Coordinates of C-alpha atoms in Angstrom, one line a residue:
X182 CA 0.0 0.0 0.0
X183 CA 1.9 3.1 -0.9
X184 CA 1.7 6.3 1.0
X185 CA -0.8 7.1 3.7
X186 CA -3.6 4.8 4.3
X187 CA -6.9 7.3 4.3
X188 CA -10.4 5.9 5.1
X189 CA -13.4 7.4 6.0
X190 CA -17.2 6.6 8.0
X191 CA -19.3 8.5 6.2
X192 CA -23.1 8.4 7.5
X193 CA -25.9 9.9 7.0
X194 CA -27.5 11.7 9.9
X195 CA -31.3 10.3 9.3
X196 CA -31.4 8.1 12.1
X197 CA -28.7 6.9 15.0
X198 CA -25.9 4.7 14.8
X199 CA -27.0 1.1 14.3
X200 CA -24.8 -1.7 15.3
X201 CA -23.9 -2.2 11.2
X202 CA -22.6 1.2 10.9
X203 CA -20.5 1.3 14.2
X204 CA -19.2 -2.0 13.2
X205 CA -18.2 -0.2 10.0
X206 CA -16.8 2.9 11.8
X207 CA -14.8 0.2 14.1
X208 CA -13.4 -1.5 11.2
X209 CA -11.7 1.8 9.2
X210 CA -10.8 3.5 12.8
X211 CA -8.7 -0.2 13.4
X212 CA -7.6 -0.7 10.0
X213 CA -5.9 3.3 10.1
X214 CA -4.7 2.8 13.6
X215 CA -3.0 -0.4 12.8
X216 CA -1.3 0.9 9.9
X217 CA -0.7 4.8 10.7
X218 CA -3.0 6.3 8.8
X219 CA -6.1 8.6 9.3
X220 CA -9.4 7.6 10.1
X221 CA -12.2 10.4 8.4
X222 CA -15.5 11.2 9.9
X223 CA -17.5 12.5 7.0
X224 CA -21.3 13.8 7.3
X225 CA -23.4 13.3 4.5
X226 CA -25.9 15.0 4.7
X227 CA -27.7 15.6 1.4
X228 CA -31.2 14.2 2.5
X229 CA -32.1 18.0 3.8
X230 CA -35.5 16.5 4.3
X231 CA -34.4 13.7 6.7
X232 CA -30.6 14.8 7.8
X233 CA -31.2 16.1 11.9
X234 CA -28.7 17.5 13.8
X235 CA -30.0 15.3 16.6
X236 CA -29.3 12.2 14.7
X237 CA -26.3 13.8 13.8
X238 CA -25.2 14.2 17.6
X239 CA -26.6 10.8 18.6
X240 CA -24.1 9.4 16.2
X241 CA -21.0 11.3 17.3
X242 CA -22.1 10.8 20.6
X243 CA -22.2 6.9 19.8
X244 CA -19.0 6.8 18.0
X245 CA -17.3 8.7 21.3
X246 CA -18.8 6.1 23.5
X247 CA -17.3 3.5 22.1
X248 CA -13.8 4.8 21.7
X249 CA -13.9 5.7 18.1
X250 CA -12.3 8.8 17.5
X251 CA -11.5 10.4 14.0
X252 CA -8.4 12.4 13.0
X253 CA -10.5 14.1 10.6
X254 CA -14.3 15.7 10.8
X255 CA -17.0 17.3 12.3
X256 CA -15.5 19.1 15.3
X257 CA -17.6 17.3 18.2
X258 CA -17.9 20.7 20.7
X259 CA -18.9 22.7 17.9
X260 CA -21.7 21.1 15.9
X261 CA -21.0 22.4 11.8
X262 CA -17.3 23.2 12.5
X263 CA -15.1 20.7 11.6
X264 CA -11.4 19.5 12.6
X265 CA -9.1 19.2 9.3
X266 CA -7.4 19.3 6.0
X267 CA -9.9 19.3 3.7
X268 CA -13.2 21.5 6.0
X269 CA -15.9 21.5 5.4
X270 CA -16.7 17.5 6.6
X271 CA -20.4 18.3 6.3
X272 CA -21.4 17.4 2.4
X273 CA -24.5 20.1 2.5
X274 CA -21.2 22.5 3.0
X275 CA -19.8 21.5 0.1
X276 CA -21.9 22.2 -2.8
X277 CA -19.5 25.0 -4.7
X278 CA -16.8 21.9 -5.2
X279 CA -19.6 19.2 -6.1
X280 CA -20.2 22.4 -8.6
X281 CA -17.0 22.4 -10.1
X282 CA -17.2 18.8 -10.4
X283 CA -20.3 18.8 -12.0
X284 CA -18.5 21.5 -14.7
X285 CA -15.5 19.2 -15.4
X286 CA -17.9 16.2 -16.2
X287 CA -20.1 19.0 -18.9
X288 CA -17.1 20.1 -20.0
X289 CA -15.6 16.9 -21.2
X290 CA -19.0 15.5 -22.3
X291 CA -19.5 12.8 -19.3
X292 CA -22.8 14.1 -18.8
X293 CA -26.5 15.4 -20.0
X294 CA -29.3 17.2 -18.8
X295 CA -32.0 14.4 -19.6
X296 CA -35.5 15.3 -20.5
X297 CA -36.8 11.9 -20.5
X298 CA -40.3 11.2 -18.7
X299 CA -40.9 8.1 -16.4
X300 CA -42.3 7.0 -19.5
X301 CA -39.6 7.1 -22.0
X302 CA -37.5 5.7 -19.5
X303 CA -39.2 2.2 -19.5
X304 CA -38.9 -0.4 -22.0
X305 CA -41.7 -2.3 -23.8
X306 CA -41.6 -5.1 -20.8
X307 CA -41.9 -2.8 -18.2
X308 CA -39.0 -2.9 -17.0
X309 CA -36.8 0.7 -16.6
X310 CA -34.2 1.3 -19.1
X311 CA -30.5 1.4 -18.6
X312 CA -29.7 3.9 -20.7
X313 CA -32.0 7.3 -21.4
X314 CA -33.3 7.6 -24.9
X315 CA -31.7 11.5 -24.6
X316 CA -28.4 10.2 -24.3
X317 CA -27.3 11.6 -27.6
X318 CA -29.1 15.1 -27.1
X319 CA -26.8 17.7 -28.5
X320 CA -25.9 20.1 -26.1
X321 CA -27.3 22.8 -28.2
X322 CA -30.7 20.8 -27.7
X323 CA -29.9 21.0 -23.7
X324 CA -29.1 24.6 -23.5
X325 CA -32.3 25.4 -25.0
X326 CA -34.4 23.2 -23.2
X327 CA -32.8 24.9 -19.9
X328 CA -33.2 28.3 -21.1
X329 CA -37.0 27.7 -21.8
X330 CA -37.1 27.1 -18.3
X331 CA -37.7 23.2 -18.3
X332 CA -36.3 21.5 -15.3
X333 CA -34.5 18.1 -15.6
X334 CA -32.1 15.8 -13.7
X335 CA -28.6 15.7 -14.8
X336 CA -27.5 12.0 -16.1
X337 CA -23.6 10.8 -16.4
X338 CA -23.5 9.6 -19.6
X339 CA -22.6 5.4 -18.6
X340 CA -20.1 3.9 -22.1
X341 CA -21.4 1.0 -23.4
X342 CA -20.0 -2.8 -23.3
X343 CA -17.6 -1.7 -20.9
X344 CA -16.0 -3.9 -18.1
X345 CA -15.9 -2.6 -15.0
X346 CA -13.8 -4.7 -12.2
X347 CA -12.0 -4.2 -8.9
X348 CA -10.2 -6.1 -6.3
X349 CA -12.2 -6.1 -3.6
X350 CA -10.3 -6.3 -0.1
X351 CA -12.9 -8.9 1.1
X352 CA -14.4 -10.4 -1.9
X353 CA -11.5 -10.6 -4.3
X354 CA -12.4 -9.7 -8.0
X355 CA -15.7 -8.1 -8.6
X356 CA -16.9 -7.4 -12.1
X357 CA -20.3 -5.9 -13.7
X358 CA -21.4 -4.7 -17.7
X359 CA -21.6 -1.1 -17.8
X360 CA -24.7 -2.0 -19.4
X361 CA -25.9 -2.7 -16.0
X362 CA -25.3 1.0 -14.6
X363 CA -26.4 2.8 -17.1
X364 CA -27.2 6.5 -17.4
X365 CA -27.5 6.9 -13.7
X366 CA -28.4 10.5 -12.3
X367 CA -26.3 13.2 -10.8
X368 CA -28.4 15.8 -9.7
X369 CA -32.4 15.6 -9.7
X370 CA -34.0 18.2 -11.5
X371 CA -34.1 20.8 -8.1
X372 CA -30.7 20.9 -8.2
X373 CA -29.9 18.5 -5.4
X374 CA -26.8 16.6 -5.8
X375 CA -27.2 12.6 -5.4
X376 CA -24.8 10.3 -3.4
X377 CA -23.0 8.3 -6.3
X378 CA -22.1 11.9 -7.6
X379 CA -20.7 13.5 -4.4
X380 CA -19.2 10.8 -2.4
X381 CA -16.8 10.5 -5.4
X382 CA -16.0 14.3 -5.3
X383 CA -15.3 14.1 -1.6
X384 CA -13.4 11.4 -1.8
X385 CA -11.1 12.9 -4.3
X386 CA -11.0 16.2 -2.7
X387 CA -10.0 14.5 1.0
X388 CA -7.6 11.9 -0.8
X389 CA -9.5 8.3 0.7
X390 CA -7.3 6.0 -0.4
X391 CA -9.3 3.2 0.7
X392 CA -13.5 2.4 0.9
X393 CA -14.6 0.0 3.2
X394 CA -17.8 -0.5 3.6
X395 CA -21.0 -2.8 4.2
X396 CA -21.8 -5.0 0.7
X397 CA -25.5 -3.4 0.4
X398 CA -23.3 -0.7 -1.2
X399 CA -21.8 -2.9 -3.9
X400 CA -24.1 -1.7 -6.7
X401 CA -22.5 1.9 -6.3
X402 CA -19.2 0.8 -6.5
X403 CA -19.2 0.2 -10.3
X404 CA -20.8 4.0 -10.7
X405 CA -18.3 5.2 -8.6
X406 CA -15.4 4.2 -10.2
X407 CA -16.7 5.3 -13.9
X408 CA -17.1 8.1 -11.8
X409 CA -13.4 8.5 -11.1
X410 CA -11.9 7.9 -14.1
X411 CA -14.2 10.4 -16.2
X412 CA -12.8 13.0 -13.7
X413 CA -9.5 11.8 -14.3
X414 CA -9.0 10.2 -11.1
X415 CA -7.3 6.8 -9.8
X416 CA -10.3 5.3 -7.8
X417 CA -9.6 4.1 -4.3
X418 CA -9.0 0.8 -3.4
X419 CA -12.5 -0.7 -2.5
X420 CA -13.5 -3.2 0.2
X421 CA -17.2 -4.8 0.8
X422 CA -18.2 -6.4 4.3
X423 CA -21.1 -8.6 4.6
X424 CA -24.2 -7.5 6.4
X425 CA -25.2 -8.6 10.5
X426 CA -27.9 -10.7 10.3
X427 CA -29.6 -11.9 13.5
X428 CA -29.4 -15.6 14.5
X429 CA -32.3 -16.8 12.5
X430 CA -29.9 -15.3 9.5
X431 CA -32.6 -12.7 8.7
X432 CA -30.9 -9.1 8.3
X433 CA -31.0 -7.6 11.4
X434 CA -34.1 -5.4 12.5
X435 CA -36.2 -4.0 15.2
X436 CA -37.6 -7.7 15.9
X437 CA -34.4 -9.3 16.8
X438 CA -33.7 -6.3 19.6
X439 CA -31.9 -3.3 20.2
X440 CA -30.5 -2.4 16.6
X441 CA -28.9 1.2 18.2
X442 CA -26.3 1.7 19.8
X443 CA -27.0 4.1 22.3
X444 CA -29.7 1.5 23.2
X445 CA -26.9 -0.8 24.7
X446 CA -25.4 2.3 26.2
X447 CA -28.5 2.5 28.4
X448 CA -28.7 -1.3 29.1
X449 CA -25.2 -1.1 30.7
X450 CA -23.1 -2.6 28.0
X451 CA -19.5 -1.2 28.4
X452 CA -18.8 0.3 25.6
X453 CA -15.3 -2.3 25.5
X454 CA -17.3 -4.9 25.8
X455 CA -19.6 -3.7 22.3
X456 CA -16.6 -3.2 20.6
X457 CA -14.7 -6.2 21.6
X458 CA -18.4 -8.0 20.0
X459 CA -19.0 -5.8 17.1
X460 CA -15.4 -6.4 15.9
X461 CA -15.7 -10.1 15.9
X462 CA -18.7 -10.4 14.0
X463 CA -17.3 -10.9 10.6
X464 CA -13.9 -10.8 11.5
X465 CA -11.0 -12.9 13.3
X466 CA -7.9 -12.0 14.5
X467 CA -6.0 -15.3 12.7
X468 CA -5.2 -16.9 15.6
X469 CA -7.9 -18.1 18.7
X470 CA -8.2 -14.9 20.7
X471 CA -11.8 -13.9 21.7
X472 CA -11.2 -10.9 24.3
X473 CA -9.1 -8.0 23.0
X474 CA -8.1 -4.9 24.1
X475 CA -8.7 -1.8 21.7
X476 CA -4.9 -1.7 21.0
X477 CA -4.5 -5.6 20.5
X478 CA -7.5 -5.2 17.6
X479 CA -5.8 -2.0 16.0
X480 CA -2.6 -3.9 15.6
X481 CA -4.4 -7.1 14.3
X482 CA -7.2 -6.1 12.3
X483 CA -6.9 -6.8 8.5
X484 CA -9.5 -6.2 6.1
X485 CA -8.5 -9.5 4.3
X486 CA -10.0 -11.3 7.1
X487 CA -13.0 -10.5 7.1
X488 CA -15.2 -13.2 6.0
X489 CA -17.9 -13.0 2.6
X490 CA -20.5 -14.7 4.4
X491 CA -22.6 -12.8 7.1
X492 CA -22.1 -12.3 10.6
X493 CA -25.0 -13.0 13.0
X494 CA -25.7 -10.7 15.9
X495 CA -25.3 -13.1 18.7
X496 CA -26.9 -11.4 22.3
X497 CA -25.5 -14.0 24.5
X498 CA -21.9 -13.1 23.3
X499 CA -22.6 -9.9 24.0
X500 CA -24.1 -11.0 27.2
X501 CA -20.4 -13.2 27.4
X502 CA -18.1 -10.0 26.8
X503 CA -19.9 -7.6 29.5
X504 CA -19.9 -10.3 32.0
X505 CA -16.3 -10.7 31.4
X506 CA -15.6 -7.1 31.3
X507 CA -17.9 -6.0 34.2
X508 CA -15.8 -8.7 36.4
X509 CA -12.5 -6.9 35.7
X510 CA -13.3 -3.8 36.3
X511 CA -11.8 -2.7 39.6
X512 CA -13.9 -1.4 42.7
X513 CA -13.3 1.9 41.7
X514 CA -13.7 1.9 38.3
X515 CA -16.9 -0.1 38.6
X516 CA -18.5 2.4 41.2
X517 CA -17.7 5.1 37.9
X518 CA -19.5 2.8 35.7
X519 CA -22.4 2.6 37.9
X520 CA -23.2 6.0 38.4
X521 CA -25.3 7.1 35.8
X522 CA -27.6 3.5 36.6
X523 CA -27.8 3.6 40.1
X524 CA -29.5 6.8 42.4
X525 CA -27.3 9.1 43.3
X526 CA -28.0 9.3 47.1
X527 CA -26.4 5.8 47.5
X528 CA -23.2 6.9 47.3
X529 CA -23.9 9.1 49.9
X530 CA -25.5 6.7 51.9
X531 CA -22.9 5.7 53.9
X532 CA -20.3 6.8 52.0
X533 CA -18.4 6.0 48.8
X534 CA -16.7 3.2 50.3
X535 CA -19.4 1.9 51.5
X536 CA -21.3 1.9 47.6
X537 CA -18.0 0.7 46.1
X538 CA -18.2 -2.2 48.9
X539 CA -21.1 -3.2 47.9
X540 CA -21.1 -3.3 44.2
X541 CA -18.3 -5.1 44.4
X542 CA -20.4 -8.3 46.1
X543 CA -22.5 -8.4 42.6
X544 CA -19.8 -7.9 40.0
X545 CA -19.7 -11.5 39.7
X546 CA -23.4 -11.6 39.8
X547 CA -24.6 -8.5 37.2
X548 CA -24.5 -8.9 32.9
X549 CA -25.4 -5.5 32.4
X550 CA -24.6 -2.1 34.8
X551 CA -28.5 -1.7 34.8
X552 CA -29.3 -4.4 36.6
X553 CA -27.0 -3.3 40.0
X554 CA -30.2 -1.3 41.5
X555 CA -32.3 -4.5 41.5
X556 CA -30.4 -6.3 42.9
X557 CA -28.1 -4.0 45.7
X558 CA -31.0 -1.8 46.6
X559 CA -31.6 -3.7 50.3
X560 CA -28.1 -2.3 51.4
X561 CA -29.5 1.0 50.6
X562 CA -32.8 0.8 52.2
X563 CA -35.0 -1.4 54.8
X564 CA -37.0 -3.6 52.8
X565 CA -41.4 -2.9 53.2
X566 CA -44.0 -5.1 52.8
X567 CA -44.2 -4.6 49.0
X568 CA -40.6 -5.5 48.5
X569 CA -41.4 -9.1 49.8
X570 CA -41.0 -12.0 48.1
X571 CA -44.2 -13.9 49.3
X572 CA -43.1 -17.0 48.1
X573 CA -39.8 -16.7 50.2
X574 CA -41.4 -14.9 53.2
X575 CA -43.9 -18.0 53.2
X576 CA -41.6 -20.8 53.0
X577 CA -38.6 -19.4 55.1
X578 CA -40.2 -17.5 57.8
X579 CA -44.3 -17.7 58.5
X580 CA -44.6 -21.0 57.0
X581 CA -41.3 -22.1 58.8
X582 CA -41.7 -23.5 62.5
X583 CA -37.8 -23.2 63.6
X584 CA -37.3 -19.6 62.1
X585 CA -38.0 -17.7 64.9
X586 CA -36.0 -19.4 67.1
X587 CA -32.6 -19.8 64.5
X588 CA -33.4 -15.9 64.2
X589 CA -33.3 -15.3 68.2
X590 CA -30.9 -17.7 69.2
X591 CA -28.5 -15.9 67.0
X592 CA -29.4 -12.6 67.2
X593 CA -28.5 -13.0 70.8
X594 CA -25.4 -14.2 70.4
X595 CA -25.0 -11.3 67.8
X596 CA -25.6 -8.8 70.3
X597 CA -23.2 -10.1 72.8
X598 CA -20.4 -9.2 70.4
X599 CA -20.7 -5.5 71.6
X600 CA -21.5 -2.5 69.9
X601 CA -18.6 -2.6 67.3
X602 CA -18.2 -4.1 63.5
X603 CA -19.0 -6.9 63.1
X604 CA -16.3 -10.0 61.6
X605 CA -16.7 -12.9 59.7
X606 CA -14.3 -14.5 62.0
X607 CA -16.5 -13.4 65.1
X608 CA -19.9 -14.3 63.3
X609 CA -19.2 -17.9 62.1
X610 CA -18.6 -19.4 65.8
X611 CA -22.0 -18.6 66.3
X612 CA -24.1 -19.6 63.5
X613 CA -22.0 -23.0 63.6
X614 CA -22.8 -23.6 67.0
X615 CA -26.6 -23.0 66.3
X616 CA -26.3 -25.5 63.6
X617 CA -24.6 -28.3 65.2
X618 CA -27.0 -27.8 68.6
X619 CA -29.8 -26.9 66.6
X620 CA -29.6 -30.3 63.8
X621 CA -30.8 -28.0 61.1
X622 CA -28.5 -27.4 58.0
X623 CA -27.0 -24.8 57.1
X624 CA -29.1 -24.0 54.2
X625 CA -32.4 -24.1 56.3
X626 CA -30.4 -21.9 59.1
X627 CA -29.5 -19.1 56.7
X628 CA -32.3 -18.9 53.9
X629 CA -34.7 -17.5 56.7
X630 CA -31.9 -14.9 57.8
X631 CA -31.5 -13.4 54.2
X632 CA -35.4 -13.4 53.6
X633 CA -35.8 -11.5 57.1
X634 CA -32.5 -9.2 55.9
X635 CA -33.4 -8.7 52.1
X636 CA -37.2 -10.0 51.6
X637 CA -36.3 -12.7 49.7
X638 CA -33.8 -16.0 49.7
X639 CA -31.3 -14.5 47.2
X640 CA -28.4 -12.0 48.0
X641 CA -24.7 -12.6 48.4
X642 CA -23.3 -14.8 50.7
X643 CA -24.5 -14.7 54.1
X644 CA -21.2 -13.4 56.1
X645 CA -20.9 -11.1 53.4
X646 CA -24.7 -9.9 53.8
X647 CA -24.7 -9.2 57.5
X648 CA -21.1 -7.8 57.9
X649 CA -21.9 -5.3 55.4
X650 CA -25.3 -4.2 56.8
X651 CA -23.7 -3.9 60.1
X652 CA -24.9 -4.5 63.4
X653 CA -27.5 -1.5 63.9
X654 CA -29.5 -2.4 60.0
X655 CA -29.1 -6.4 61.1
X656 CA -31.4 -5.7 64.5
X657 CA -33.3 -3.2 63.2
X658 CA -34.4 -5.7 60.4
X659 CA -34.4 -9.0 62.2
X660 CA -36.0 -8.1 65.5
X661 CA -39.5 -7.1 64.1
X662 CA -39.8 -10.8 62.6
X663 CA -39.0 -12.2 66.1
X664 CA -42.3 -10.3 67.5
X665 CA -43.5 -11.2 64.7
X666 CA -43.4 -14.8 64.1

């Protein structure tokens, strides 16, 4: 590959960023990284009608989430100012060069303002016809026409029995007929450039040496390099990944889940665990390594490896990678992670540590960051009525005949520890010596205590539950279902 390796993401701000496109944005930020060159952020946003600048921030916002950051584009604290060699990175901006384009392609006869109605442009079958029946219009004919004031699209004018072909990075040799492009249009009648017309004139202007992208756009490819070479260009080097298509191979939609990213964002997926999954759907590293770092990907990643055949969008991996990430997160880093998932007040609560603490006793439990408040809430707050899980409450406590005494019993010998922290080390002594004089395991002894501490028979490990709580939350809690039971 000589000289500098330039790629771009270039999406249109119509929607957010969907797990396709931010696998695509992954795969030219690694594929620069890896081999020094320059990762482009490019807006195109031609579709006045649809482009937002809320979609537009959604997608920045997405791309910064998951660590993707370009060298060159849209400046991201000043939406419309961009960051860059070649400004602006915003395609509406850059209608004067698309216009000067557009001249050099009249000039040299590449293209023609086409008068042809819906109906001259389809054949006797019904089917719509390559090439316009104005292809030939002299330009005399044209300037006329325009003068009288008629309003018509502008066409490139497509050779004939031409062979258009390109080694594609993934999919090796790709040919088509010019005869299956056509007269394709530039500009519709209003003026409006088209995408064919000015992705090619962007891509010249901010030198891409390199196009990869997902294979829906494979049918463009063939335009765009006819493209090039009537401007006189050498057309970048071109590389097609296959779609993500959920497990039932179906491409991916609404109906198989979340298809945005930011939707993950506010499940709790970190965003090195989505990126660590997005990057190994339709690609592999060469060797047997599922969990990589950023860096480990940037120096690995190779466009050649990506596979022809689709990639399925597999939940439980994701599922797999936050699970794995989450647990290696340390206490500190995972109280930061929480923050925005869990209320506020809790790390206030008893302090920091004291949050930190207790997050820590579910990092082995938790797949996604949003699932920390159900689940640590109790050391947070007494448990009422409503939190209760009946069933629990039922089989553990009313419906048990030996639960208030294994709740007494030890709460007494509890108490006699004094009026400091509790210890494991002082705490076990006890409940074994209830269990050996009592004949009850240690199962029965202890489900009752965590349904009396928590409301139900699930939390982490007993020593764990009641050192934490501390004494003072321990009898406030268990005494009430002595005078109850």
């Amino acid at each position: 590959m000589a000289g500098t390796l330039r790629v771009r993401f270039a999406p249109s701000p119509t929607g957010y960023l969907h797990t396709g496109g931010a696998r695509t944005a992954l795969f030219n930020y690694l594929w620069a990284k890896g081999q020094g060159g320059v990762f482009v952020l490019r807006v195109e946003d031609t579709d006045e009608e649809r482009s937002t600048e809320e979609s537009m921030r959604a997608i920045l916002d997405g791309l910064q989430w998951l660590g993707i950051m370009w060298d060159e584009g849209p400046d991201p604290a000043q939406f419309g100012e961009s960051i860059g060699p070649f400004p602006p990175y915003y395609q509406s901006m850059r209608r004067p060069l698309h216009q000067a384009y557009m001249k050099k392609l009249w000039d040299a006869g590449h293209v023609f303002y086409c008068p042809a109605t819906a109906e001259e442009m389809t054949g006797p079958d019904g089917k719509k016809l390559t090439f316009s029946p104005y292809r030939d219009i002299t330009r005399e004919e044209q300037e006329r026409r325009l003068a009288a004031g008629e309003v018509m699209p502008v066409r490139f004018r497509c050779p004939r029995d031409v062979e258009v072909s390109w080694e594609d990075a993934v999919r090796g040799k790709v040919t088509f007929s010019s005869n299956e492009v056509g007269d394709f249009v530039l500009f519709k009648g209003n003026g409006q450039p088209l995408y064919n017309f000015v992705v090619v004139c962007d891509d010249i202007d901010m030198q891409i040496t390199n196009v990869l992208r997902g294979e829906d756009h494979i049918s463009n490819t063939p335009k765009q390099i006819l493209l090039h070479e009537a401007l006189g260009q050498t057309p970048p080097e071109f590389g097609h990944v296959p779609l993500i298509v959920g497990m039932d191979r179906q491409r991916l939609s609404k109906r198989h889940g979340a298809t945005a990213v930011d939707a993950y964002e506010e499940q709790g997926v970190l965003p090195e665990a989505m990126v660590n999954f997005l990057a190994l759907i339709g690609w592999a590293p060469g060797d047997d390594r599922e969990k990589m770092t950023l860096e480990e990907m940037k120096q690995a990643f190779d466009p050649h490896r990506c596979t022809k055949a689709a990639g399925a969008f597999n939940p439980d991996k994701l599922k797999f990678f936050n699970e794995l990430y989450i647990r290696e997160l340390s206490a500190d880093a995972l109280a930061e992670r929480l923050r925005p998932f869990v209320p506020a007040e809790w790390f206030s609560f008893r302090g920091e540590d004291y949050a930190k603490h207790v997050f820590t006793l579910f990092q082995e439990k938790i797949a996604y960051l949003t699932e920390m408040e159900a689940n640590a809430w109790y050391f947070f707050r007494d448990p009422v009525e409503a939190d209760n899980n009946v069933k629990s409450v039922a089989k553990f406590l009313t419906g048990n005949e030996s639960a208030k005494q294994l709740l007494s019993e030890i709460l007494t010998g509890m108490q006699a520890l004094g009026d400091g922290e509790w210890t494991e080390e002082q705490l076990a002594p006890i409940v074994d010596g209830f269990v050996e004089s009592s004949g009850l395991g240690r199962g029965k002894v202890m489900q009752p205590w965590r349904v009396a501490l928590t409301g139900d028979a699930i939390s982490p490990g007993f020593y764990d539950l009641v050192v934490t709580l501390g004494r003072d939350t321990v009898l406030r809690r268990v005494q009430p279902w002595i005078e109850r039971l």
